[in-house]
Tab-separated table of C-alpha atoms in Angstrom:
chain	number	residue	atom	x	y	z
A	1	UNK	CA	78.338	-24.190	18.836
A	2	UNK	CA	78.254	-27.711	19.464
A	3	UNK	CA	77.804	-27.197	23.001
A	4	UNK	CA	74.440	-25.867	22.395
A	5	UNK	CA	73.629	-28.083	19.797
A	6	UNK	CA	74.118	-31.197	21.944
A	7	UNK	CA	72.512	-29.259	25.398
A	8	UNK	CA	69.081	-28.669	23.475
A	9	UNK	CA	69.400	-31.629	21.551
A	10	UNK	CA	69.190	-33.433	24.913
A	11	UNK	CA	66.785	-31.173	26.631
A	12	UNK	CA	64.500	-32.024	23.774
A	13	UNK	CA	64.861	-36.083	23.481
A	14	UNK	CA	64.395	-36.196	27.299
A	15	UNK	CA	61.507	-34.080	27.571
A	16	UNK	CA	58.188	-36.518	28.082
A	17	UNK	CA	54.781	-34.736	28.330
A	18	UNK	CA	52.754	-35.589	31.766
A	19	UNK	CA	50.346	-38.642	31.060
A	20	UNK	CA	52.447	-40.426	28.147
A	21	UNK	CA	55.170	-43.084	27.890
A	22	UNK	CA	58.775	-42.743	26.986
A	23	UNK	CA	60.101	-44.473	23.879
A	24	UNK	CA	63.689	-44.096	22.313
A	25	UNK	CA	62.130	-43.037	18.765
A	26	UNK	CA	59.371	-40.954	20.174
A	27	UNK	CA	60.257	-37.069	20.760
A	28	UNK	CA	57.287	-35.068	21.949
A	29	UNK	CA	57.085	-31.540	21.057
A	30	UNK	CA	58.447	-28.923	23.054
A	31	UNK	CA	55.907	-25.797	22.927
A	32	UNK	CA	57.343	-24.152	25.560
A	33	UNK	CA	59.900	-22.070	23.960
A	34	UNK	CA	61.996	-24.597	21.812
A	35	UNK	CA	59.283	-25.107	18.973
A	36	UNK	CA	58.158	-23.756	15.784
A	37	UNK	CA	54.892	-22.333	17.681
A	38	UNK	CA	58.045	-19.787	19.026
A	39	UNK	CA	59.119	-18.415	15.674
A	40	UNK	CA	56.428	-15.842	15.637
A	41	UNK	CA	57.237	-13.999	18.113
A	42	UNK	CA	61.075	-14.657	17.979
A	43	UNK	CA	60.726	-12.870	14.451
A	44	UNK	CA	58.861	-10.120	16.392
A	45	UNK	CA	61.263	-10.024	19.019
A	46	UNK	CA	64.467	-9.574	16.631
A	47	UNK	CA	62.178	-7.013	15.066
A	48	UNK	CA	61.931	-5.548	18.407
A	49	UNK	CA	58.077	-5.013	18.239
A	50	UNK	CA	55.629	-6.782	20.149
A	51	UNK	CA	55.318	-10.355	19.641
A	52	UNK	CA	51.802	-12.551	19.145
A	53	UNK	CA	50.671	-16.066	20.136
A	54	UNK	CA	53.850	-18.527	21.748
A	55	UNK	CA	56.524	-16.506	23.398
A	56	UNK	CA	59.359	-16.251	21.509
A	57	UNK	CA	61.737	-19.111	21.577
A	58	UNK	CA	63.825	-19.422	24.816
A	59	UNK	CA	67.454	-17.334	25.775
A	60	UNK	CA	69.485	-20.027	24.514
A	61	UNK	CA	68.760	-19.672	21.117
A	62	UNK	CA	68.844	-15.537	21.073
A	63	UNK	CA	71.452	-14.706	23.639
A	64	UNK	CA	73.601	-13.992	20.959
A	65	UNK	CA	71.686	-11.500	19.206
A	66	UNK	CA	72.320	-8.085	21.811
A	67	UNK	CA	70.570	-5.969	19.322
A	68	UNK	CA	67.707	-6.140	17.518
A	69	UNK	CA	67.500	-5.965	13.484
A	70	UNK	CA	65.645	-3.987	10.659
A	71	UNK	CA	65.096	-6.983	8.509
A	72	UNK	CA	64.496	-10.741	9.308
A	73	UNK	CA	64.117	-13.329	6.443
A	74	UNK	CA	62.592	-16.900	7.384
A	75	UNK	CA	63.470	-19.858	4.836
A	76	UNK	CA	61.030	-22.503	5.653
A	77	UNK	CA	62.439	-25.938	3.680
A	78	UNK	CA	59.880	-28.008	3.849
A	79	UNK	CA	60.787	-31.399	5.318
A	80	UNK	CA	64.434	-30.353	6.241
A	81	UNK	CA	65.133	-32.053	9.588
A	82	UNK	CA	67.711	-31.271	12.046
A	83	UNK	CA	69.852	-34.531	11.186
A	84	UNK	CA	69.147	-34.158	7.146
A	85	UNK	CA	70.922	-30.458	7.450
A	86	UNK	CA	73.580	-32.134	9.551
A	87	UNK	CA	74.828	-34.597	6.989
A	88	UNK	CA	74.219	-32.531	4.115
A	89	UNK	CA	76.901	-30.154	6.124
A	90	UNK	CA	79.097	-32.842	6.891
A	91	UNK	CA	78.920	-34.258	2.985
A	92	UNK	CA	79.766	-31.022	1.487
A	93	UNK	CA	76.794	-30.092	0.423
A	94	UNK	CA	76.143	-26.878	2.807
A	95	UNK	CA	79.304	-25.204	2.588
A	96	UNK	CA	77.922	-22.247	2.284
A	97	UNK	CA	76.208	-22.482	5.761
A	98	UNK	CA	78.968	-24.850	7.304
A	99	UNK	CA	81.547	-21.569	6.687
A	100	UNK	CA	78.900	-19.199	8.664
A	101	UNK	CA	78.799	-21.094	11.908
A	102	UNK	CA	81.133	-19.512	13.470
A	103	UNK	CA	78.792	-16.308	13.896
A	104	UNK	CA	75.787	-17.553	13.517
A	105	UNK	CA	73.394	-19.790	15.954
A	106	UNK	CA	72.665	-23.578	15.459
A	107	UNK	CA	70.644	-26.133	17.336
A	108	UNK	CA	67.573	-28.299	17.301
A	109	UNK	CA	64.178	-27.295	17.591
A	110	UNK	CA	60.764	-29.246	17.313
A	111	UNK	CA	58.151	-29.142	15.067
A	112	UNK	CA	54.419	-29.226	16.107
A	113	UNK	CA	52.083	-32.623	16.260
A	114	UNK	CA	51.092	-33.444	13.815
A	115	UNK	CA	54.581	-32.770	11.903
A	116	UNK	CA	52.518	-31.891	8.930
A	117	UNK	CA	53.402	-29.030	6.048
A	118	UNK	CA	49.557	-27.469	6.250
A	119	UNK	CA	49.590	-28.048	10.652
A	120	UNK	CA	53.059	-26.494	10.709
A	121	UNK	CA	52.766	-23.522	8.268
A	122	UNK	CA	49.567	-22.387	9.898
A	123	UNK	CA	51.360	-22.402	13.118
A	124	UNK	CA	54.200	-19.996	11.223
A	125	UNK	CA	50.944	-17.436	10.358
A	126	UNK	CA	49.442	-17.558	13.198
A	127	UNK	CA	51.958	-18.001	16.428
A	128	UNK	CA	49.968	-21.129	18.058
A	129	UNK	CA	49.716	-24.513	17.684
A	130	UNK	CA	47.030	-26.928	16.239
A	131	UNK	CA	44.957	-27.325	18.827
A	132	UNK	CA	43.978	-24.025	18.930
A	133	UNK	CA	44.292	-23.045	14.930
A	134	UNK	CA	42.301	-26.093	14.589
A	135	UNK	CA	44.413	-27.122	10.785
A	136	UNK	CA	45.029	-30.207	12.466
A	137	UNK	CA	46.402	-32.932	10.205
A	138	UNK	CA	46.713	-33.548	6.304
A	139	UNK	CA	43.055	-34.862	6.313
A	140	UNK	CA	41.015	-33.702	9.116
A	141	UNK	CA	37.246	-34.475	9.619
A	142	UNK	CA	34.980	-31.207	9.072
A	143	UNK	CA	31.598	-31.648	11.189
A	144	UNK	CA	31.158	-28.019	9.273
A	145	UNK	CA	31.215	-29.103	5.935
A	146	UNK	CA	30.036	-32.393	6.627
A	147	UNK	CA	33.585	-34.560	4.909
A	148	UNK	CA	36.986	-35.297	5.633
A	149	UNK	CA	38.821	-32.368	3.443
A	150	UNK	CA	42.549	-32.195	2.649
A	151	UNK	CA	44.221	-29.061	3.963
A	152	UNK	CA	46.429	-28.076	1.670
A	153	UNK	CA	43.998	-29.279	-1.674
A	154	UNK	CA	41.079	-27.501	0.318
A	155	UNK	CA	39.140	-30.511	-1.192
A	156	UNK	CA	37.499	-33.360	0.064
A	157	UNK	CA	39.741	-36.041	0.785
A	158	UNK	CA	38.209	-38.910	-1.798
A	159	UNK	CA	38.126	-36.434	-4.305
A	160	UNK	CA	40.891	-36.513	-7.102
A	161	UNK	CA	41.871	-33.583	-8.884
A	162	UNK	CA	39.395	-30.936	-7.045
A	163	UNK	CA	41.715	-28.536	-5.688
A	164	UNK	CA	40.117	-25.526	-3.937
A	165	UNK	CA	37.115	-27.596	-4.596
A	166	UNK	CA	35.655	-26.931	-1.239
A	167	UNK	CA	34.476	-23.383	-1.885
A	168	UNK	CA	31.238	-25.340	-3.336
A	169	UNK	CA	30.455	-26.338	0.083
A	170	UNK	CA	30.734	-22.882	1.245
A	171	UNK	CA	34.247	-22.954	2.261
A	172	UNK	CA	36.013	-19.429	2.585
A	173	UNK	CA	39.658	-19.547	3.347
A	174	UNK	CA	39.344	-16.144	4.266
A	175	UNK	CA	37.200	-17.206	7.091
A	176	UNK	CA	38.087	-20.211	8.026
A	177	UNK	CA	40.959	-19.558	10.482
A	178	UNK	CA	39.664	-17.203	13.344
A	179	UNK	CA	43.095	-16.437	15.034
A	180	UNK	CA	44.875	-13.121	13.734
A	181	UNK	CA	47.538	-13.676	11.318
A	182	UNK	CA	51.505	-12.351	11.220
A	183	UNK	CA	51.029	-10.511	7.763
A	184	UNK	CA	48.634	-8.086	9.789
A	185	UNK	CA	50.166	-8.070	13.129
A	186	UNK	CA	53.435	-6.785	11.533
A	187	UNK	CA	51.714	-4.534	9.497
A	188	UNK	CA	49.815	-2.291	12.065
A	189	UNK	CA	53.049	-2.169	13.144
A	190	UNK	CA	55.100	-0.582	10.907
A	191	UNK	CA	56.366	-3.536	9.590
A	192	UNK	CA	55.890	-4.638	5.673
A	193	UNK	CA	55.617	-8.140	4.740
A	194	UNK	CA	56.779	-10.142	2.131
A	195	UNK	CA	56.214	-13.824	1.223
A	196	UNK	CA	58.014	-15.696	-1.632
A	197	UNK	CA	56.768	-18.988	-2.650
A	198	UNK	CA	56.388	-21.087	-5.930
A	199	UNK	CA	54.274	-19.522	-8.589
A	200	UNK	CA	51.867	-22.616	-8.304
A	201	UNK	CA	50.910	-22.276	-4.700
A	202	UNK	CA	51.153	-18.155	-4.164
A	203	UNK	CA	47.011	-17.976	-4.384
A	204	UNK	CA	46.399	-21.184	-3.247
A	205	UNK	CA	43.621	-21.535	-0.722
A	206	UNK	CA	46.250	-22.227	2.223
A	207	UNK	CA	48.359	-19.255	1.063
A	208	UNK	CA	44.981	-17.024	0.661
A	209	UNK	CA	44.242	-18.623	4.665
A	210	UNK	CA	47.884	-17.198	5.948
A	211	UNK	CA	48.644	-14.083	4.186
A	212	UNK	CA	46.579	-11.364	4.981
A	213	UNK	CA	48.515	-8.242	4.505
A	214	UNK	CA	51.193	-9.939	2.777
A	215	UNK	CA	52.659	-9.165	-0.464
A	216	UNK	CA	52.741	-12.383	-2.056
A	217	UNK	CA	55.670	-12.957	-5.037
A	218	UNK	CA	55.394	-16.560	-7.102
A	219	UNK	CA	58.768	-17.109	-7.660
A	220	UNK	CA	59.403	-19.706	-10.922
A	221	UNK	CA	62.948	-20.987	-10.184
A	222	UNK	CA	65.568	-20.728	-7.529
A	223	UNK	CA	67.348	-17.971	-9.393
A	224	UNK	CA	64.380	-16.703	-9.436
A	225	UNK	CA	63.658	-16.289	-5.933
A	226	UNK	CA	67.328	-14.926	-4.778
A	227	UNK	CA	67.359	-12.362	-7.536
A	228	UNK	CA	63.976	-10.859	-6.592
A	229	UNK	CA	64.434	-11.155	-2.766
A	230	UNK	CA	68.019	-9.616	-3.492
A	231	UNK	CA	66.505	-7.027	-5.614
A	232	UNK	CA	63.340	-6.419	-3.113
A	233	UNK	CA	66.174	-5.767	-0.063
A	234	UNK	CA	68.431	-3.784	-2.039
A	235	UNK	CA	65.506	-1.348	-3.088
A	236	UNK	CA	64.562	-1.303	0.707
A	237	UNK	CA	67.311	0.013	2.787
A	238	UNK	CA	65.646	1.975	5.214
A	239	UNK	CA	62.575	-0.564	6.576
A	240	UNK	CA	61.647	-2.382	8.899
A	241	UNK	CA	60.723	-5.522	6.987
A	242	UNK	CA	60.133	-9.277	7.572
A	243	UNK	CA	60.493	-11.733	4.612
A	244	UNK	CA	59.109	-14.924	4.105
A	245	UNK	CA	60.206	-17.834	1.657
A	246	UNK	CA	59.374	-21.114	1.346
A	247	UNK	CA	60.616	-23.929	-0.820
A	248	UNK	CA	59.002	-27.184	-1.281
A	249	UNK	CA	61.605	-29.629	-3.368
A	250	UNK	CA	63.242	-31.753	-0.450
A	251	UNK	CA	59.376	-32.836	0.336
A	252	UNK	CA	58.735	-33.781	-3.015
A	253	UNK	CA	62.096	-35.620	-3.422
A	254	UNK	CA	61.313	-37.202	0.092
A	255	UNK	CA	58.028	-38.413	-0.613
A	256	UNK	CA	59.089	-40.008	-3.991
A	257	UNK	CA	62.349	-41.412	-2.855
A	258	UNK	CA	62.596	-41.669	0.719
A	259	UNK	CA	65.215	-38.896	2.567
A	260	UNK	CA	68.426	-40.896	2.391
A	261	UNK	CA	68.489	-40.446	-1.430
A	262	UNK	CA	71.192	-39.052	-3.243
A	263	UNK	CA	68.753	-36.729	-4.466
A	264	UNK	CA	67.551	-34.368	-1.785
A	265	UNK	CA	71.510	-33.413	-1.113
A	266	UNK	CA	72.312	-32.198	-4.637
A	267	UNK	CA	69.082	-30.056	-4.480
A	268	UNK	CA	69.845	-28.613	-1.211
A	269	UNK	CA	73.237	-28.059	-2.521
A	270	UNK	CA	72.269	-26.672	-5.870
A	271	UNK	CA	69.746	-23.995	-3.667
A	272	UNK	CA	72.589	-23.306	-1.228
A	273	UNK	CA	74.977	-22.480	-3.574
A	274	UNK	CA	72.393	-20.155	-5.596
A	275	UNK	CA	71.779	-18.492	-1.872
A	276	UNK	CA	75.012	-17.851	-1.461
A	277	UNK	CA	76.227	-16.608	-4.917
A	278	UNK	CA	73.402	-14.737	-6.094
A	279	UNK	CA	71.394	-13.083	-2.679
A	280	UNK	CA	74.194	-13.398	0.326
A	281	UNK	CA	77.103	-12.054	-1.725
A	282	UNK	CA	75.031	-9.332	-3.606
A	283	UNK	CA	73.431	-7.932	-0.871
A	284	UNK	CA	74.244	-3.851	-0.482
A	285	UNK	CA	76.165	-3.314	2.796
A	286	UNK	CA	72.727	-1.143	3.546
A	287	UNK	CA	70.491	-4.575	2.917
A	288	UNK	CA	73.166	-6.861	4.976
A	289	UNK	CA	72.799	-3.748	7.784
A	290	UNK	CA	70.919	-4.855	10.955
A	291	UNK	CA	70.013	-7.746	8.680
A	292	UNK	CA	69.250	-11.654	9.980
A	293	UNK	CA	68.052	-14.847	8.253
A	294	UNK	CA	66.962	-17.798	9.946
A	295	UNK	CA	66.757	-21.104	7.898
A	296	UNK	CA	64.175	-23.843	9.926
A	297	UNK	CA	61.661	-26.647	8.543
A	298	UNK	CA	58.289	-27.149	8.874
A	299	UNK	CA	58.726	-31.118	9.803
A	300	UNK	CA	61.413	-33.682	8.838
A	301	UNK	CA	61.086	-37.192	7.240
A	302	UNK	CA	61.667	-40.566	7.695
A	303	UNK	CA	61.928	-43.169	5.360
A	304	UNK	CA	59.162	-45.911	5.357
A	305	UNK	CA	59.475	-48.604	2.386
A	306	UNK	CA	56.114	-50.074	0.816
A	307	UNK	CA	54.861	-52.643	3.443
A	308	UNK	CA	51.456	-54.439	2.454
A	309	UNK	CA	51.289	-55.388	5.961
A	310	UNK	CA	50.197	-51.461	6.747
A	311	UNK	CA	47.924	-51.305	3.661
A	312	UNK	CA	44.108	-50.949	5.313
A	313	UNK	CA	42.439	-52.957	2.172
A	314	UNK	CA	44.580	-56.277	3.651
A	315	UNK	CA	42.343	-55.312	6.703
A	316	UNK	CA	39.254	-55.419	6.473
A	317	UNK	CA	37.987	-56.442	10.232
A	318	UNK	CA	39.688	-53.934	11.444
A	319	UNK	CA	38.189	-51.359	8.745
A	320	UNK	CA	34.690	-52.924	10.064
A	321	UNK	CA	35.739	-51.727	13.389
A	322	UNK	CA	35.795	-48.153	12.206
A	323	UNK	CA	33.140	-44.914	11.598
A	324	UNK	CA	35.416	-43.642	8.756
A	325	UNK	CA	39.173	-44.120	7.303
A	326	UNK	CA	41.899	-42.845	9.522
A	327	UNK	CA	42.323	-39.314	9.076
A	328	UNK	CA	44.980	-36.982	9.625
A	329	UNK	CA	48.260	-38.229	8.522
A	330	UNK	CA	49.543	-42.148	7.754
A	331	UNK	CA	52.071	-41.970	11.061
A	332	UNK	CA	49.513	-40.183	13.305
A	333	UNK	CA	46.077	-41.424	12.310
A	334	UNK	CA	43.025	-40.356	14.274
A	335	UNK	CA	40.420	-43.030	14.511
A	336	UNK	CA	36.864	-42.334	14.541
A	337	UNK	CA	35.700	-46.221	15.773
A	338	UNK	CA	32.446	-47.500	16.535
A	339	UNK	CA	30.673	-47.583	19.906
A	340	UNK	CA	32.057	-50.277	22.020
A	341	UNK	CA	34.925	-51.132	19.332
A	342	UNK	CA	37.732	-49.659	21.528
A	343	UNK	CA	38.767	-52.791	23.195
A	344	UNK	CA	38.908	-54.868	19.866
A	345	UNK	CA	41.213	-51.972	17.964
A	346	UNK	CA	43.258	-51.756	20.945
A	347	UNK	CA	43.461	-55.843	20.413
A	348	UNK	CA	44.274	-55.611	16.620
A	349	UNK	CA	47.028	-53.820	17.056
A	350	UNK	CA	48.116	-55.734	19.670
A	351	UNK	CA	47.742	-59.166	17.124
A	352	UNK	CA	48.648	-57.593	13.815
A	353	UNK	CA	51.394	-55.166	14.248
A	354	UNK	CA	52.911	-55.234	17.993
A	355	UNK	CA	55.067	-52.580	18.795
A	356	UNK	CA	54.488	-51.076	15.795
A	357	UNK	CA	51.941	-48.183	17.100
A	358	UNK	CA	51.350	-46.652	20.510
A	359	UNK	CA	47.544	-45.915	21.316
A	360	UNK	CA	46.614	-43.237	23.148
A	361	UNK	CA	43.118	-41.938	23.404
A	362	UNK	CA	41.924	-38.345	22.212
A	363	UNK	CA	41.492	-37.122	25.934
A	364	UNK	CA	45.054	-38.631	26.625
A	365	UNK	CA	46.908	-36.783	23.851
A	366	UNK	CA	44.757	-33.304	24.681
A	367	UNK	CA	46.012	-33.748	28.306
A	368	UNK	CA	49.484	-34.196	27.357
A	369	UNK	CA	49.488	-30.968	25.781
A	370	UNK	CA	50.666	-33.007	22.118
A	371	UNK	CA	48.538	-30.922	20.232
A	372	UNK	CA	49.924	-27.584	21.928
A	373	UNK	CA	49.280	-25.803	25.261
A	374	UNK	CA	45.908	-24.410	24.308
A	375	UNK	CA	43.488	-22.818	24.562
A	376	UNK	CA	41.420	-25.401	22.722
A	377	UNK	CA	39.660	-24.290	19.856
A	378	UNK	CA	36.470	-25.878	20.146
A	379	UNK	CA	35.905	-27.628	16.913
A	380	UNK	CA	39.353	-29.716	17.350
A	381	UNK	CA	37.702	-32.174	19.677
A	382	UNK	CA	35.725	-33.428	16.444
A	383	UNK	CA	38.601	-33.197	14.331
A	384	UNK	CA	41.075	-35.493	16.450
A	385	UNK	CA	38.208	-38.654	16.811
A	386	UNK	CA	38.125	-41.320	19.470
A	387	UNK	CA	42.060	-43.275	19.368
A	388	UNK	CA	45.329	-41.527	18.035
A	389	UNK	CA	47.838	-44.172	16.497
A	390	UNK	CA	50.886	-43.119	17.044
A	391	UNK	CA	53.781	-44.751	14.690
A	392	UNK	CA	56.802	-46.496	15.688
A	393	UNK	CA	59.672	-46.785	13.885
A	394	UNK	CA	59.132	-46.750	9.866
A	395	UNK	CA	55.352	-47.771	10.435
A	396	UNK	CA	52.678	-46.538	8.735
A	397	UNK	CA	48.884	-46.462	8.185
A	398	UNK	CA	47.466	-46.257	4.263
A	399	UNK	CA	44.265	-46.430	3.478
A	400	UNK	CA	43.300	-49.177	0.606
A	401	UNK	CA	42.132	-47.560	-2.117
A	402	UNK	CA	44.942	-45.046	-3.027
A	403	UNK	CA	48.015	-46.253	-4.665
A	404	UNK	CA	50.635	-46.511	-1.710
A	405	UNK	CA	53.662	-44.789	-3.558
A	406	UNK	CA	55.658	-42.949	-0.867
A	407	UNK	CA	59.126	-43.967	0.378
A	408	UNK	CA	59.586	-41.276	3.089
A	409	UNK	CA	56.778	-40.213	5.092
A	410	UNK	CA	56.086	-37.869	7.883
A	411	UNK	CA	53.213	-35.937	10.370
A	412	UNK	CA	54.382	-38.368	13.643
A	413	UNK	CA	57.065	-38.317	16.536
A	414	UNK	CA	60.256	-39.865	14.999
A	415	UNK	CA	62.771	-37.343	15.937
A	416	UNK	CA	63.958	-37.599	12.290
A	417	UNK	CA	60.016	-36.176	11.906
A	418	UNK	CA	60.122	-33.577	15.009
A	419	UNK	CA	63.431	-32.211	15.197
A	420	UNK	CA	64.368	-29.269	12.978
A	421	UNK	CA	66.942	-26.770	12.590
A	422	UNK	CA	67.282	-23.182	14.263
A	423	UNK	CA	70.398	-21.359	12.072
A	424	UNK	CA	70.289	-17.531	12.584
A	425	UNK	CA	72.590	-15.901	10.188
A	426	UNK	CA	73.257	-12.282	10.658
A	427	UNK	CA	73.853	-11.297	6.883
């Protein structure tokens, strides 16, 4: 198992996109069978029914697996990266994975650009990447609608306690994603869906966006969640099924307190341990037959401490410089500048923070392939803007008028942000 782990691990960190510079804490996402864009159709393919979007992800990862399965849970934990699961394992605090290793499948994978929870999820639902979903970023310009809007709030971005809000401006998540979704693919063939999430986010706009055809269960606690998925396999032996859950905490924790707080590993452990005791070891032998889960991320995190220096109200030549505030996320902003500005943005980075951001313009980054293989959706080109900033190290860019609260971050290219895990368990 470490074998593999290190072989992708290095296939992925040495993998540089045509068009755009090496760094040693940049890691460019794979697409091309080691990325999250690839878990669509690798559910489909353990499924063994025909698989949509991305291929599945490439024969290293699935060798193993001769046979195909009945049932296939995915446990998305958001902002779990590949190196936070590694020293939870190594602290103690994952036994109940660490002990599975041995017949299971481990190794790195990437997430999509931007690293982003609404970006990535989408990609989950749909099987291809942002740049031809189009949910491109945390806050992504709209010509449509006319504002920057917040994908997961489905509210305009300056707007405070509006969530959903944007249905007054006509917005249908129904409609608003035009690429087929897995909930439906699996279901016109044969195969039922179910998604388990917090209560507070089930029929949230995002979650109304994905999960057509789904059966959607709002789960209140952990216990919660690994007594009804327990219950819901139990009670269906003899079905092809897939089953979706996703649990939010480590983000929260992350955001709040940065992810090398104590924190974030008693959670995971305290969730691990309920996994364990309460689904894995309850399962019928029927549910565990021809059964697999596969634990992964959406993104990872890195920690970024409070710097005025990257606050944009400390900056206001360079805000003059600009059509709007940055949008998408604070370590991948998209800049919408004015005409004939590019030269003098290019120069402020240079002066104020050098070496802190790469800049790459929006034809640059769509050449590269950062935003996925394609095809383009055609809206995107308006969503990305003129410049992408790309972050170095633990830099950031917050705009001025918001609070800047956040000691871990994420949405850019740190491999701490872009690598993720791959763990196939057969139960």
């Amino acid at each position: 198992m470490p074998d593999l782990q290190n072989k992708l691990e290095n296939v992925l960190k040495e993998f540089t996109p045509g068009g755009m510079e090496r760094y040693p804490d940049i890691l460019y996402p794979q697409y091309q069978g080691y990325s999250l864009s690839n878990i669509p159709s690798t559910v489909c393919h353990l499924l063994n029914v025909p698989g949509m979007g991305e291929p599945a992800l490439c024969g290293e990862y699935l060798d193993k697996f001769t046979e195909s399965f009945d049932k296939v849970v995915l446990v998305v934990v958001d902002a779990l990266g590949y190196d936070l699961l590694n020293r939870f394992m190594d602290s103690g605090k994952a036994d109940a994975l660490k002990q599975r290793l041995g017949e299971s499948v481990y190794a790195p994978m990437t997430s999509i650009c931007p690293s982003t929870t609404c970006s990535a999820l989408t990609t989950l639902w749909t099987g291809v990447s942002p740049v031809t979903h189009g949910v491109i970023g945390y806050e992504m310009w709209s010509k449509e609608y006319g504002m920057v809007i917040n994908n997961i709030l489905h509210s305009a971005m300056s707007f405070a306690g509006d969530t959903g809000g944007l249905r007054r401006a006509g917005f249908d998540p129904d409609q608003f994603l035009d690429q087929p979704t897995l909930g439906t693919h699996l279901s016109n063939l044969g195969v039922e869906t179910d998604a388990f999430m917090h209560y507070s986010i089930g029929g949230s706009g995002l979650s109304t966006m994905h999960m057509k055809n789904v059966d959607v269960h709002g789960f209140i606690s952990e216990s919660d969640l690994w007594v009804s998925l327990r219950n819901k396999m139990n009670n269906n032996p003899g079905r092809k099924a897939y089953y979706y859950v996703y649990w939010s905490p480590i983000d929260t924790l992350t955001h709040r307190f940065g992810a090398d707080d104590e924190r974030l590993a008693h959670e995971f452990a305290g969730f691990i341990d309920l996994m364990r005791s309460v689904f894995m070891d309850e399962l019928s032998d029927n549910a565990k037959r021809k059964s697999i889960m596969i634990i992964t991320a959406d993104h990872g995190s890195v920690v970024t401490p409070r710097y005025e220096e990257f606050s944009l109200k400390n900056h206001p030549i360079f805000n003059s410089l600009l059509r709007i505030q940055p949008t998408c996320e604070n370590r991948l902003a998209f800049l919408y500048i004015k005409p004939g500005a590019e030269g003098a943005i290019r120069q402020y980075f240079d002066a104020t923070w050098p070496g802190k951001f790469s800049i790459i313009s929006s034809k640059q980054a769509f050449d590269a392939g950062l935003f996925g293989p394609g095809p383009n959706k055609s809206a995107v080109d308006d969503r990305v803007g003129d410049l992408v900033a790309i972050a170095h190290g633990d830099s950031y860019l917050w705009r001025g008028e918001k609070p800047n609260l956040m000691l871990g971050r994420h949405g850019g290219l740190h491999p701490d942000e872009m690598l993720i895990p791959f763990l196939a368990i057969p139960l």
